[in-house]
PDB file of C-alpha atoms in Angstrom:
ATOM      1  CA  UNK P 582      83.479  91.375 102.924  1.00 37.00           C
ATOM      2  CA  UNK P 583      84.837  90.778 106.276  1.00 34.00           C
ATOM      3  CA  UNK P 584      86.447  87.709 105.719  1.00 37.00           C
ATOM      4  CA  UNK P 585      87.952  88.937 102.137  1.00 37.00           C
ATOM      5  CA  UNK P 586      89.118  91.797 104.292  1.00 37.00           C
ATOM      6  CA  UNK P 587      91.119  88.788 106.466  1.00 38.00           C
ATOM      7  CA  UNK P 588      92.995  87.641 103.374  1.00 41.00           C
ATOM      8  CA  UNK P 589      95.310  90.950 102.915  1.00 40.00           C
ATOM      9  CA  UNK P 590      99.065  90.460 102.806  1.00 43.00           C
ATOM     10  CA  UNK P 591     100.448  91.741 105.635  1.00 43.00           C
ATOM     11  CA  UNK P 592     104.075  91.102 104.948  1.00 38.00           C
ATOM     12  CA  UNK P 593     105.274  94.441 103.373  1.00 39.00           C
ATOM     13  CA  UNK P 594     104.244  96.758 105.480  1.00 35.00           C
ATOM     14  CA  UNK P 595     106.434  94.647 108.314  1.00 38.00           C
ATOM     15  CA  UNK P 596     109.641  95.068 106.090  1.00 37.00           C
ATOM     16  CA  UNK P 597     108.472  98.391 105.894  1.00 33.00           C
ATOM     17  CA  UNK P 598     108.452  99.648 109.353  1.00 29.00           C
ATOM     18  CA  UNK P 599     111.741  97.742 110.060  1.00 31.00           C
ATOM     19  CA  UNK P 600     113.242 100.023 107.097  1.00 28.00           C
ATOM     20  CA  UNK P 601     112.240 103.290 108.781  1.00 27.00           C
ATOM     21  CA  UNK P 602     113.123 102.039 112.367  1.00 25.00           C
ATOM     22  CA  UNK P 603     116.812 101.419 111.043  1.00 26.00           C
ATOM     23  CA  UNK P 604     116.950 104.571 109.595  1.00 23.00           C
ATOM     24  CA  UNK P 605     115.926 106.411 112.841  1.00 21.00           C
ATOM     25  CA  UNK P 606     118.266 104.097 114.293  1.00 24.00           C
ATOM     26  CA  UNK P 607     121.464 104.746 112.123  1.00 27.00           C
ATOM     27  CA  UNK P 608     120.255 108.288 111.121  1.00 27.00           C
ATOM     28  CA  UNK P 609     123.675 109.809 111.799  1.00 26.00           C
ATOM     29  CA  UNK P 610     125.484 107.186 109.908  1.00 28.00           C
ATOM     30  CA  UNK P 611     122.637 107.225 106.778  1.00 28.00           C
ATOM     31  CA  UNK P 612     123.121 111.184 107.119  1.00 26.00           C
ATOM     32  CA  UNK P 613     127.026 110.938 106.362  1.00 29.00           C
ATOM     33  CA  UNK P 614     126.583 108.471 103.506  1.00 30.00           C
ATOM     34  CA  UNK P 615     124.052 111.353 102.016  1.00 32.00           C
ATOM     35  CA  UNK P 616     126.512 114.414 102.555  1.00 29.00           C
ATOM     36  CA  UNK P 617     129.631 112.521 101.237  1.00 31.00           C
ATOM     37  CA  UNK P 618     127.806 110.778  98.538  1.00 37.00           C
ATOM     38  CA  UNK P 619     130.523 108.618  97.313  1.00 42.00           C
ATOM     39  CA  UNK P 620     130.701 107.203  93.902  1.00 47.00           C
ATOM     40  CA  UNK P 621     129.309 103.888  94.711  1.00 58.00           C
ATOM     41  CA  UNK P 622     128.196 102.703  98.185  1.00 66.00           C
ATOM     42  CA  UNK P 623     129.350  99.337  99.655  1.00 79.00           C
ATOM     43  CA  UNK P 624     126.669  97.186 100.855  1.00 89.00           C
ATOM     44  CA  UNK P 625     128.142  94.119 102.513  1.00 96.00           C
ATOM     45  CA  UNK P 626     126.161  92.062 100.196  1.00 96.00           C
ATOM     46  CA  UNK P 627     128.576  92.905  97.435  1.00 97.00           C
ATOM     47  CA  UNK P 628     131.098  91.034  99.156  1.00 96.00           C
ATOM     48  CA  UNK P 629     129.199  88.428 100.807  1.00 97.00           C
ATOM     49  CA  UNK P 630     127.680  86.984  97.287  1.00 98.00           C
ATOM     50  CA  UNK P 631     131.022  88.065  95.388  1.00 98.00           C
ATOM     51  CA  UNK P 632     129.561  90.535  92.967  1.00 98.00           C
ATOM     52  CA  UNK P 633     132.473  91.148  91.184  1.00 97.00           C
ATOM     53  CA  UNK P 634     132.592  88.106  90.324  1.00 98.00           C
ATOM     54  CA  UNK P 635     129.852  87.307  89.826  1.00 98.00           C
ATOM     55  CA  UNK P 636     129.770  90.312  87.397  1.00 98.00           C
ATOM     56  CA  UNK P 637     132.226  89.027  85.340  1.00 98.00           C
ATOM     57  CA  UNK P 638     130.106  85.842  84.437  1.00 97.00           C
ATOM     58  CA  UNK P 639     127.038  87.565  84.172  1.00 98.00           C
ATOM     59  CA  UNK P 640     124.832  90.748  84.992  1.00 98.00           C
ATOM     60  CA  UNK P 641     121.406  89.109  84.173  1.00 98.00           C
ATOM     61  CA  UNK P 642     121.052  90.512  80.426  1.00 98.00           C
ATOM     62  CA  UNK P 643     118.719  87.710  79.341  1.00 98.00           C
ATOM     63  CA  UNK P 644     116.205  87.671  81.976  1.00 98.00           C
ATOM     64  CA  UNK P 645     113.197  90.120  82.554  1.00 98.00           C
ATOM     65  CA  UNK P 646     112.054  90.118  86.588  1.00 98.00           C
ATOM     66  CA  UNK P 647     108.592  90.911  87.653  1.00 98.00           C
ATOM     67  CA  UNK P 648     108.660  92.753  90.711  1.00 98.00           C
ATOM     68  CA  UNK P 649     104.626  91.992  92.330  1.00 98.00           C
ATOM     69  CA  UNK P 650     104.931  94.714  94.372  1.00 97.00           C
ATOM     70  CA  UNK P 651     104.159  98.701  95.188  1.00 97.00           C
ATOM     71  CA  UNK P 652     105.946 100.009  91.866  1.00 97.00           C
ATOM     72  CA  UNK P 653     109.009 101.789  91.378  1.00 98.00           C
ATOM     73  CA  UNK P 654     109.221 105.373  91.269  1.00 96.00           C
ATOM     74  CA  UNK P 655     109.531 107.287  87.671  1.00 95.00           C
ATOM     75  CA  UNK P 656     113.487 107.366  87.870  1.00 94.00           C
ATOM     76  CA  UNK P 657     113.399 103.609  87.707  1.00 96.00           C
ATOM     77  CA  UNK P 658     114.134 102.131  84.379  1.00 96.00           C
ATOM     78  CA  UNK P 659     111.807  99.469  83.536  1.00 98.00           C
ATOM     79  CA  UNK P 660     110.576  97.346  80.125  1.00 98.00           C
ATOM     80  CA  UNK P 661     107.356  97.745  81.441  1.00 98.00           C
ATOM     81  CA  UNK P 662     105.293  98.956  84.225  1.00 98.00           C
ATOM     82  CA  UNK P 663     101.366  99.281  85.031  1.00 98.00           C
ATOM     83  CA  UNK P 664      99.301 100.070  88.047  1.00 97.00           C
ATOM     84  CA  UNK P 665      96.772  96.942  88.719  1.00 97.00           C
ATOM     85  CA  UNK P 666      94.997  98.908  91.778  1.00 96.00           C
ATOM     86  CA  UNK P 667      93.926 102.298  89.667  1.00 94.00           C
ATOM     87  CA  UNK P 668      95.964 105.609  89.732  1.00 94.00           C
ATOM     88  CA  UNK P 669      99.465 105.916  89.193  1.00 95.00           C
ATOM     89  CA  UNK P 670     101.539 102.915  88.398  1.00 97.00           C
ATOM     90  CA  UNK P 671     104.419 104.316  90.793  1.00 97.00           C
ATOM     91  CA  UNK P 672     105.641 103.717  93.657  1.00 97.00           C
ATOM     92  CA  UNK P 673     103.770 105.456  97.058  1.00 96.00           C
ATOM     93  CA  UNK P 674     105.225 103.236  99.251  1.00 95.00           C
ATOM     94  CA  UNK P 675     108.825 102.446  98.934  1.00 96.00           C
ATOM     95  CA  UNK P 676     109.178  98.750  98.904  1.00 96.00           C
ATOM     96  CA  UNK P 677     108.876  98.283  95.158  1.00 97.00           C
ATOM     97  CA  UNK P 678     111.777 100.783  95.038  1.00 98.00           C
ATOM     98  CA  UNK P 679     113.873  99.140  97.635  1.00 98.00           C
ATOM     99  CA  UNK P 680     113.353  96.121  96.329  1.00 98.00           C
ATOM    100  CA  UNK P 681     114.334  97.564  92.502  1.00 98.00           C
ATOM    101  CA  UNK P 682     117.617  99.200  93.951  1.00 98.00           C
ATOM    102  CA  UNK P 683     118.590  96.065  95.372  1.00 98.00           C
ATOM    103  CA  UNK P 684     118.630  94.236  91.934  1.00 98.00           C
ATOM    104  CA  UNK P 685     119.226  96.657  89.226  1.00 98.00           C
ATOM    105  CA  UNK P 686     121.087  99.175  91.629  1.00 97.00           C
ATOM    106  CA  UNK P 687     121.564 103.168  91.100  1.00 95.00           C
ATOM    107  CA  UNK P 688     124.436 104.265  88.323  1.00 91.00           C
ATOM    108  CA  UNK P 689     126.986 105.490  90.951  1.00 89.00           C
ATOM    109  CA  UNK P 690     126.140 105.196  94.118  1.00 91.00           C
ATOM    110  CA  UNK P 691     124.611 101.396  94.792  1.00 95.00           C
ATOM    111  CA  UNK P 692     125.437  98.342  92.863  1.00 96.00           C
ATOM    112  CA  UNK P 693     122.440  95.656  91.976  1.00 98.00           C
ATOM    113  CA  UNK P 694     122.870  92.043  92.179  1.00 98.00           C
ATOM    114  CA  UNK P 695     121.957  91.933  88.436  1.00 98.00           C
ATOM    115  CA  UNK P 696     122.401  95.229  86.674  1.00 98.00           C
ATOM    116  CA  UNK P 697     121.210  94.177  83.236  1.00 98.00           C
ATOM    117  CA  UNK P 698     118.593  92.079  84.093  1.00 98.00           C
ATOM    118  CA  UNK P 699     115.118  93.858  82.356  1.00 98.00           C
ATOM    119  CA  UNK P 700     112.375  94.561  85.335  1.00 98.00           C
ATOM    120  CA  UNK P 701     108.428  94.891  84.591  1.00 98.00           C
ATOM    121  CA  UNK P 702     106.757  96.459  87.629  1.00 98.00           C
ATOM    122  CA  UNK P 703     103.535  95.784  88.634  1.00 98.00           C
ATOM    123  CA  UNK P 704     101.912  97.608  91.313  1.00 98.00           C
ATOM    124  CA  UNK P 705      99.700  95.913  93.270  1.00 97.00           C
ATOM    125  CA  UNK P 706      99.464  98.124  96.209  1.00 95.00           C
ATOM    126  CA  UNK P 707      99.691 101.496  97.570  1.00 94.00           C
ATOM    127  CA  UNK P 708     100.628 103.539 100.449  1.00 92.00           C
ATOM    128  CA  UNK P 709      99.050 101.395 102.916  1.00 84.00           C
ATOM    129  CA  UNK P 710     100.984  97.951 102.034  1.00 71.00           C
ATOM    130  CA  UNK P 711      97.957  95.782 101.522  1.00 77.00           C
ATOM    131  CA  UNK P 712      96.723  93.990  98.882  1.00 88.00           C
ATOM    132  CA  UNK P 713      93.801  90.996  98.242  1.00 90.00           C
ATOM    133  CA  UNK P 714      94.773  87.412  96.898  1.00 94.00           C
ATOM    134  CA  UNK P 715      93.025  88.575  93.257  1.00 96.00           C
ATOM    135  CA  UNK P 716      95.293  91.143  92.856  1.00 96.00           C
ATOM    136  CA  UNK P 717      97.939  89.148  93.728  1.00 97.00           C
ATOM    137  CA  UNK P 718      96.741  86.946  91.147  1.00 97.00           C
ATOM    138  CA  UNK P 719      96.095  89.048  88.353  1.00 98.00           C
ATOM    139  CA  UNK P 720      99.672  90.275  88.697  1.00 98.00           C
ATOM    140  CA  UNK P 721     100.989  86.986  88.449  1.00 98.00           C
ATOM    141  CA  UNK P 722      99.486  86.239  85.144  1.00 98.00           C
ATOM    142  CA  UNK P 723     100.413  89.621  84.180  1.00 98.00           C
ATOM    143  CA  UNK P 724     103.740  89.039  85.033  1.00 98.00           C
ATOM    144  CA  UNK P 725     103.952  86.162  82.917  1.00 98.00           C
ATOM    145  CA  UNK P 726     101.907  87.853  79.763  1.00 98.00           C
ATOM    146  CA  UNK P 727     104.817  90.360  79.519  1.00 98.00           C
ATOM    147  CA  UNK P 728     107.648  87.659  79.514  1.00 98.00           C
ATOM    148  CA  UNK P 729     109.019  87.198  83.157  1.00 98.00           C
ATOM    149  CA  UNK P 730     111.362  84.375  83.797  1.00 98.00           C
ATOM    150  CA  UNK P 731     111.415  85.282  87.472  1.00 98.00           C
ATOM    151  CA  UNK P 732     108.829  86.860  89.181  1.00 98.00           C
ATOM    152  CA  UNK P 733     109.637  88.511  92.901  1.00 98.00           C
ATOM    153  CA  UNK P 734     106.809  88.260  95.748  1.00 98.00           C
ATOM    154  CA  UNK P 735     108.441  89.787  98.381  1.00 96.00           C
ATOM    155  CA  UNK P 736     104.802  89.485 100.538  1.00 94.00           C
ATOM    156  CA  UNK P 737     103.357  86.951 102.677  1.00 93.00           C
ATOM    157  CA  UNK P 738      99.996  85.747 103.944  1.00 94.00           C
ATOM    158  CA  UNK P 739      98.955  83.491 107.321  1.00 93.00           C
ATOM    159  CA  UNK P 740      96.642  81.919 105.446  1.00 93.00           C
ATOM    160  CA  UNK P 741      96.971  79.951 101.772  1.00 96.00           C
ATOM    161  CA  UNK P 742      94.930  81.012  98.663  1.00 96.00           C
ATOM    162  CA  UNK P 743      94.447  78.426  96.120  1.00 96.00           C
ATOM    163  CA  UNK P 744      93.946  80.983  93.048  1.00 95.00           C
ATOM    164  CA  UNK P 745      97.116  82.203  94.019  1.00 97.00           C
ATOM    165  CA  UNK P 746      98.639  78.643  95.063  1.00 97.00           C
ATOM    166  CA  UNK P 747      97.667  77.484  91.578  1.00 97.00           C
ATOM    167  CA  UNK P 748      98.835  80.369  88.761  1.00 98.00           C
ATOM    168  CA  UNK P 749     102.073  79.891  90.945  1.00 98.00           C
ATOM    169  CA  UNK P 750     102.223  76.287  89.419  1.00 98.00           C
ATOM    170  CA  UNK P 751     101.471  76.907  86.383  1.00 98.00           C
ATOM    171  CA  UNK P 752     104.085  79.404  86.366  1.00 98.00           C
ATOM    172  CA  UNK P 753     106.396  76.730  87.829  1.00 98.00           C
ATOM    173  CA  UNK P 754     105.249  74.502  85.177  1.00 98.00           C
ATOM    174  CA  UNK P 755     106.122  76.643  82.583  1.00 98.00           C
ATOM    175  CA  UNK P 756     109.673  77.281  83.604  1.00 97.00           C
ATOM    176  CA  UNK P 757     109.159  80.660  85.607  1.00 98.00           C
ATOM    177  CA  UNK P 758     110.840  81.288  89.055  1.00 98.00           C
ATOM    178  CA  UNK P 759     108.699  82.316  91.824  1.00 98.00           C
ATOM    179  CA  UNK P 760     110.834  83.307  94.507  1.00 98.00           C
ATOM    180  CA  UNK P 761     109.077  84.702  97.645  1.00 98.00           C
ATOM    181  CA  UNK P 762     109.835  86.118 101.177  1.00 98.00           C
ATOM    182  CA  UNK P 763     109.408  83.433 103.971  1.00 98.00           C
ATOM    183  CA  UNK P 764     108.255  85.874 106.147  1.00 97.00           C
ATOM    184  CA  UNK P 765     109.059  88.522 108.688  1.00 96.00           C
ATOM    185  CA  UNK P 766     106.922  87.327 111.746  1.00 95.00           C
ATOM    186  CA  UNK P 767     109.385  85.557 113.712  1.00 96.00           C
ATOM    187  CA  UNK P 768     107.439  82.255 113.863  1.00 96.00           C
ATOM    188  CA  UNK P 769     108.366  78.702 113.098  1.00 96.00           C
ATOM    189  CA  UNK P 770     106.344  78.156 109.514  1.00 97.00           C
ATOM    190  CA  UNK P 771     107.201  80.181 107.020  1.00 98.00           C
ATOM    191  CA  UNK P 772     104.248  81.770 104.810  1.00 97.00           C
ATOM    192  CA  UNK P 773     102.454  81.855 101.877  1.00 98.00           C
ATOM    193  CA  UNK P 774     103.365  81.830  99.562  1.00 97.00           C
ATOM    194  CA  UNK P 775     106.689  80.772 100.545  1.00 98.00           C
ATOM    195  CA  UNK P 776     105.697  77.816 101.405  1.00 98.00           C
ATOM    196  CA  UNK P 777     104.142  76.367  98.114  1.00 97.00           C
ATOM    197  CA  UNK P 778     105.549  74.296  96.559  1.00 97.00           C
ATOM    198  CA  UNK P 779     108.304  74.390  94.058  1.00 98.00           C
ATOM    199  CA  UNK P 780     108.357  78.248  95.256  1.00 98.00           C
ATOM    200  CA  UNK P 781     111.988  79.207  95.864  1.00 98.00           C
ATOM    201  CA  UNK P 782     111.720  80.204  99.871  1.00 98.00           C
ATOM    202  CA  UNK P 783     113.842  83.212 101.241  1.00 98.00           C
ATOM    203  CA  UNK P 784     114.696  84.202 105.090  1.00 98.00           C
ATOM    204  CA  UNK P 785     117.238  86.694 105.881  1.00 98.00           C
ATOM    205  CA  UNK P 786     120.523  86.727 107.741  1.00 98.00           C
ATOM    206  CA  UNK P 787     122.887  89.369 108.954  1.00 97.00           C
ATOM    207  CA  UNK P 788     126.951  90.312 108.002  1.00 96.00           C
ATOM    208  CA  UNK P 789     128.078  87.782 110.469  1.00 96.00           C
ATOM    209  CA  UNK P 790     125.918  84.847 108.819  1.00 97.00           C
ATOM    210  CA  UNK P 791     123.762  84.932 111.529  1.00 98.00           C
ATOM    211  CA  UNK P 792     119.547  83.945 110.556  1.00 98.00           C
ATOM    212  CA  UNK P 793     117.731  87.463 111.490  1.00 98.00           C
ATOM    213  CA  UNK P 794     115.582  86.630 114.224  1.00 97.00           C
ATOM    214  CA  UNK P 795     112.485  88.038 112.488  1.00 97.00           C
ATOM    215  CA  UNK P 796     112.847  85.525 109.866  1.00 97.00           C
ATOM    216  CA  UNK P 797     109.800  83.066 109.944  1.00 97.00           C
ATOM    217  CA  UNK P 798     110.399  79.478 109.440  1.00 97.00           C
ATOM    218  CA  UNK P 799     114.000  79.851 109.135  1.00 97.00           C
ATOM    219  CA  UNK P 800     114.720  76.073 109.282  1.00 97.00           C
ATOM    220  CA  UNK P 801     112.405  75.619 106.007  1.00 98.00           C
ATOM    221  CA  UNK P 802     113.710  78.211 103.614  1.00 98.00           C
ATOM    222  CA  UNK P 803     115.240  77.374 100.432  1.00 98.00           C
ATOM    223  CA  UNK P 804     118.249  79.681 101.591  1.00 98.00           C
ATOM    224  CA  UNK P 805     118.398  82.644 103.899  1.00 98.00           C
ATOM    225  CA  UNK P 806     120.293  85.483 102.056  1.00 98.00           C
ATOM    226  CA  UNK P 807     121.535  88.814 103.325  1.00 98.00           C
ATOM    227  CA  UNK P 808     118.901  90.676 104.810  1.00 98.00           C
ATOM    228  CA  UNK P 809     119.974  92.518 107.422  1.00 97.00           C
ATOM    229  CA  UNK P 810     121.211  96.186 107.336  1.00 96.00           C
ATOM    230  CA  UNK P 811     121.812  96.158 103.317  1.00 97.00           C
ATOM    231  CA  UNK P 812     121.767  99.485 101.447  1.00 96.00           C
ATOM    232  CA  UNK P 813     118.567 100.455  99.364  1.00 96.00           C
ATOM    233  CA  UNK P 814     116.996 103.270  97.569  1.00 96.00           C
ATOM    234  CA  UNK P 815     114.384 104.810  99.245  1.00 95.00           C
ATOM    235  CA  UNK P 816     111.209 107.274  97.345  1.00 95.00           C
ATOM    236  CA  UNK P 817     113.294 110.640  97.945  1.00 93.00           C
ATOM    237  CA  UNK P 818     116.284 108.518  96.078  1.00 93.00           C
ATOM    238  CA  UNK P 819     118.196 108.843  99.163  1.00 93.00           C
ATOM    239  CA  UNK P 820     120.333 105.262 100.061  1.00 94.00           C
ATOM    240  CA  UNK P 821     119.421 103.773 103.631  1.00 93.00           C
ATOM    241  CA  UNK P 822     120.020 100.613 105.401  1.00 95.00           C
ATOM    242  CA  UNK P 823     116.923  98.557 105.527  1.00 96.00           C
ATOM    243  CA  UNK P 824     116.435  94.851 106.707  1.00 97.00           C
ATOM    244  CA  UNK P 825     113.824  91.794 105.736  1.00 97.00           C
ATOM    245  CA  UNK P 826     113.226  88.614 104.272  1.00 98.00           C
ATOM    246  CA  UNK P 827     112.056  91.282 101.711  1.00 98.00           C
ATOM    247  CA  UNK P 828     115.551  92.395 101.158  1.00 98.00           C
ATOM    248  CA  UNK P 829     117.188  88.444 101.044  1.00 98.00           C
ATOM    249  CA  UNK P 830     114.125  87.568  98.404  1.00 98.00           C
ATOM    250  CA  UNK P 831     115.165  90.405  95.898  1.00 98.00           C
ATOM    251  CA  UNK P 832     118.723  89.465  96.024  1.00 98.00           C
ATOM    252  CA  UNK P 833     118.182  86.180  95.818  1.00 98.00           C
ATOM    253  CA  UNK P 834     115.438  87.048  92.152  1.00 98.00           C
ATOM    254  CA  UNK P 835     118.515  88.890  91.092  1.00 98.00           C
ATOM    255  CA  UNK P 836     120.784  85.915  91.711  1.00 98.00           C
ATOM    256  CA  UNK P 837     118.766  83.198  89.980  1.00 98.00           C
ATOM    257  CA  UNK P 838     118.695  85.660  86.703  1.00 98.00           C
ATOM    258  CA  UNK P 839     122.301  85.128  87.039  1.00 98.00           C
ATOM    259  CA  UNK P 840     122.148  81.495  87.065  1.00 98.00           C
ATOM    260  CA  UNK P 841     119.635  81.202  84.162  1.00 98.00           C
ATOM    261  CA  UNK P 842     121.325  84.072  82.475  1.00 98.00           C
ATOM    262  CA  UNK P 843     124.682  81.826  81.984  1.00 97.00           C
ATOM    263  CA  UNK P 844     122.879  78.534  81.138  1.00 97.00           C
ATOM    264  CA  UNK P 845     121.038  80.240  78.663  1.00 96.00           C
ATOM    265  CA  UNK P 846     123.963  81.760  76.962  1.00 92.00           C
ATOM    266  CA  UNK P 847     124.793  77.989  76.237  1.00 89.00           C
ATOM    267  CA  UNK P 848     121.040  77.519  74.767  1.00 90.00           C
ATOM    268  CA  UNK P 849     120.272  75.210  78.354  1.00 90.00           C
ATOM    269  CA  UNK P 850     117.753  75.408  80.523  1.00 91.00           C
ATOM    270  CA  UNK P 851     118.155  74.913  84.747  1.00 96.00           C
ATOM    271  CA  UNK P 852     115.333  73.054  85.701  1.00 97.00           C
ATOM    272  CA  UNK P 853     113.359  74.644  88.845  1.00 98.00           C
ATOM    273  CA  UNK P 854     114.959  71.594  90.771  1.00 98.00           C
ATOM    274  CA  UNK P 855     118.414  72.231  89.988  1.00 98.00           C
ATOM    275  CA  UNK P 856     118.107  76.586  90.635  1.00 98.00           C
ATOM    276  CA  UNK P 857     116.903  75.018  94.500  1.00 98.00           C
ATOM    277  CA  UNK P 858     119.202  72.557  94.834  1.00 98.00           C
ATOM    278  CA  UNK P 859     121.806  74.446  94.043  1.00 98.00           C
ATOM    279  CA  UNK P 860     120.750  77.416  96.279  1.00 98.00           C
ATOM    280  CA  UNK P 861     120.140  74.545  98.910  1.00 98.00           C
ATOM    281  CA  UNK P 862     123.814  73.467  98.775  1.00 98.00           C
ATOM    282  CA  UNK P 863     124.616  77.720  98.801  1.00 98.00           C
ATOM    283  CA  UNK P 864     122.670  77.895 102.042  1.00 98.00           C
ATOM    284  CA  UNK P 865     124.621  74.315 103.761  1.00 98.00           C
ATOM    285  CA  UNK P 866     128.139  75.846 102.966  1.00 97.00           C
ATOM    286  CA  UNK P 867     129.223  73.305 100.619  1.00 98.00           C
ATOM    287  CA  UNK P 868     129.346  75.800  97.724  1.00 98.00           C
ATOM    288  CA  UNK P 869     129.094  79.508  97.469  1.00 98.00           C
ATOM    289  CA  UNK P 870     127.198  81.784  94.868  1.00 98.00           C
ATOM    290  CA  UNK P 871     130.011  82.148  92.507  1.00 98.00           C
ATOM    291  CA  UNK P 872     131.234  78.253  92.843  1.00 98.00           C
ATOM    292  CA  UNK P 873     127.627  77.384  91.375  1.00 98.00           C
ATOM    293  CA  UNK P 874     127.707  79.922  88.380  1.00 97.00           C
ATOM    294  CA  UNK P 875     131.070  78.565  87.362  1.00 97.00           C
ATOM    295  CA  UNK P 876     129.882  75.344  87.742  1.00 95.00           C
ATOM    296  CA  UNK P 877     126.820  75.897  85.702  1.00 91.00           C
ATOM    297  CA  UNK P 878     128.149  77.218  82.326  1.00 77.00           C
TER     298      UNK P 878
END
């Protein structure tokens, strides 16, 4: 029991307390954007990754994420949505719904990454951000049961798990994106299951394109995304900034339904190579996201 109880992922919870420690940082900022309640807030994401843009290419209709994660809460539309720990299947936490807000966004006041794309939540953990590799697991091949394309991990482990390591290939194998957090530790390797292979690896930077010094393995990622001081939902519905490789990874799930989305409008298929190499050339500076989904159709 001990050692199972070694094998939790830890990585949530960090993203977690970062999100309230901005808030209580910012709180008279976050306060203002709360009384004046415009019609839609402006995250600098939006501009950064060229959602309008974007938008007018696609909005993700085609593609159905699974967000592996702490739920959403009931104001959250999703095609489907089950608790895989007991008790209610929504959200206790706040990271599932952070995470949701970030893709899908809130009519009227925060614009998603991929506003049409379908979501299927699966909670596999509660209040206290932890969760064992089984669960992890059996949400996996849940996820792909119910028709994912792309499924979100936005958790991390120290250690590797070869259950886990290998329904990720299979999901690989079968043309499903796993796109995970790289970590939020600060160290030089990123985690697991970032680091599998094939897995599509996400750090975090900040508005001025600067790598967010909690990102782990940094120099390994796939690309490193905005992540730092983005707008997201929180469980009392109120919009906050909040940073994380967390963050990056669920703009980045949002951004490869957009890429499969187009190609699949044409009845083609992007090959898990080509959605990394293309995000690899994103994250070098030789192309940006809306030169690759023009380039793509």
């Amino acid at each position: 029991m001990l050692k199972k109880a070694k094998e939790i992922l830890l990585i949530s919870i960090v993203t977690f307390i970062s999100f309230f420690f901005l808030s209580a940082c910012s709180n008279k900022s976050a306060s203002k954007q709360q009384m004046t309640r415009p019609k839609e807030l402006q995250s600098w994401q939006m501009s950064n990754m060229n959602y309008i843009q974007l938008h007018k290419l696609s909005t993700g209709k085609s593609q159905k994420i699974a967000l592996i994660d702490s739920g959403v809460t009931q104001n959250e539309k999703t095609v489907y949505s089950a608790s895989l720990i007991g008790g209610s299947e929504f959200d206790e936490n706040g990271h599932g719904t952070m995470m949701y807000s970030l893709i899908k966004g809130i009519p009227n006041e925060l614009q998603g990454i991929a506003p049409d794309v379908s979501i299927i939540s699966l909670k596999i953990m509660g209040a206290e951000s932890s969760v064992t590799p089984e669960i992890i697991k059996q949400g996996i091949e849940q996820a792909k049961k119910e028709g994912a394309t792309i499924i979100n991990l936005s958790i991390g482990s120290t250690k590797n798990n070869p259950l886990i390591a290998n329904e990720i290939k299979k999901c690989i194998d079968s043309g499903i994106s796993i796109v995970a957090s790289s970590g939020d530790y600060s160290s030089e390797s990123m985690m697991f299951p970032a680091s599998s292979e094939g897995v599509i690896s996400v750090g975090a930077i900040d508005q001025k394109g600067q790598i967010l010094s909690l990102t782990s393995g940094a120099n390994h990622t796939v690309i490193n995304a905005p992540g730092g001081d983005v707008m997201t939902e929180g469980l009392d519905s109120k919009i906050f900034q909040s940073s994380g490789t967390s963050q990056a990874t669920a703009l980045i799930s949002g951004y490869v339904a957009l890429l499969k989305d187009v190609v699949a409008r044409y009845h083609k298929v992007l090959s898990n190579e080509q959605i990394i190499s293309n995000l690899e050339k994103i994250n070098s500076g030789t192309e940006n996201y809306l030169s690759i989904l023009k380039k793509i159709k």
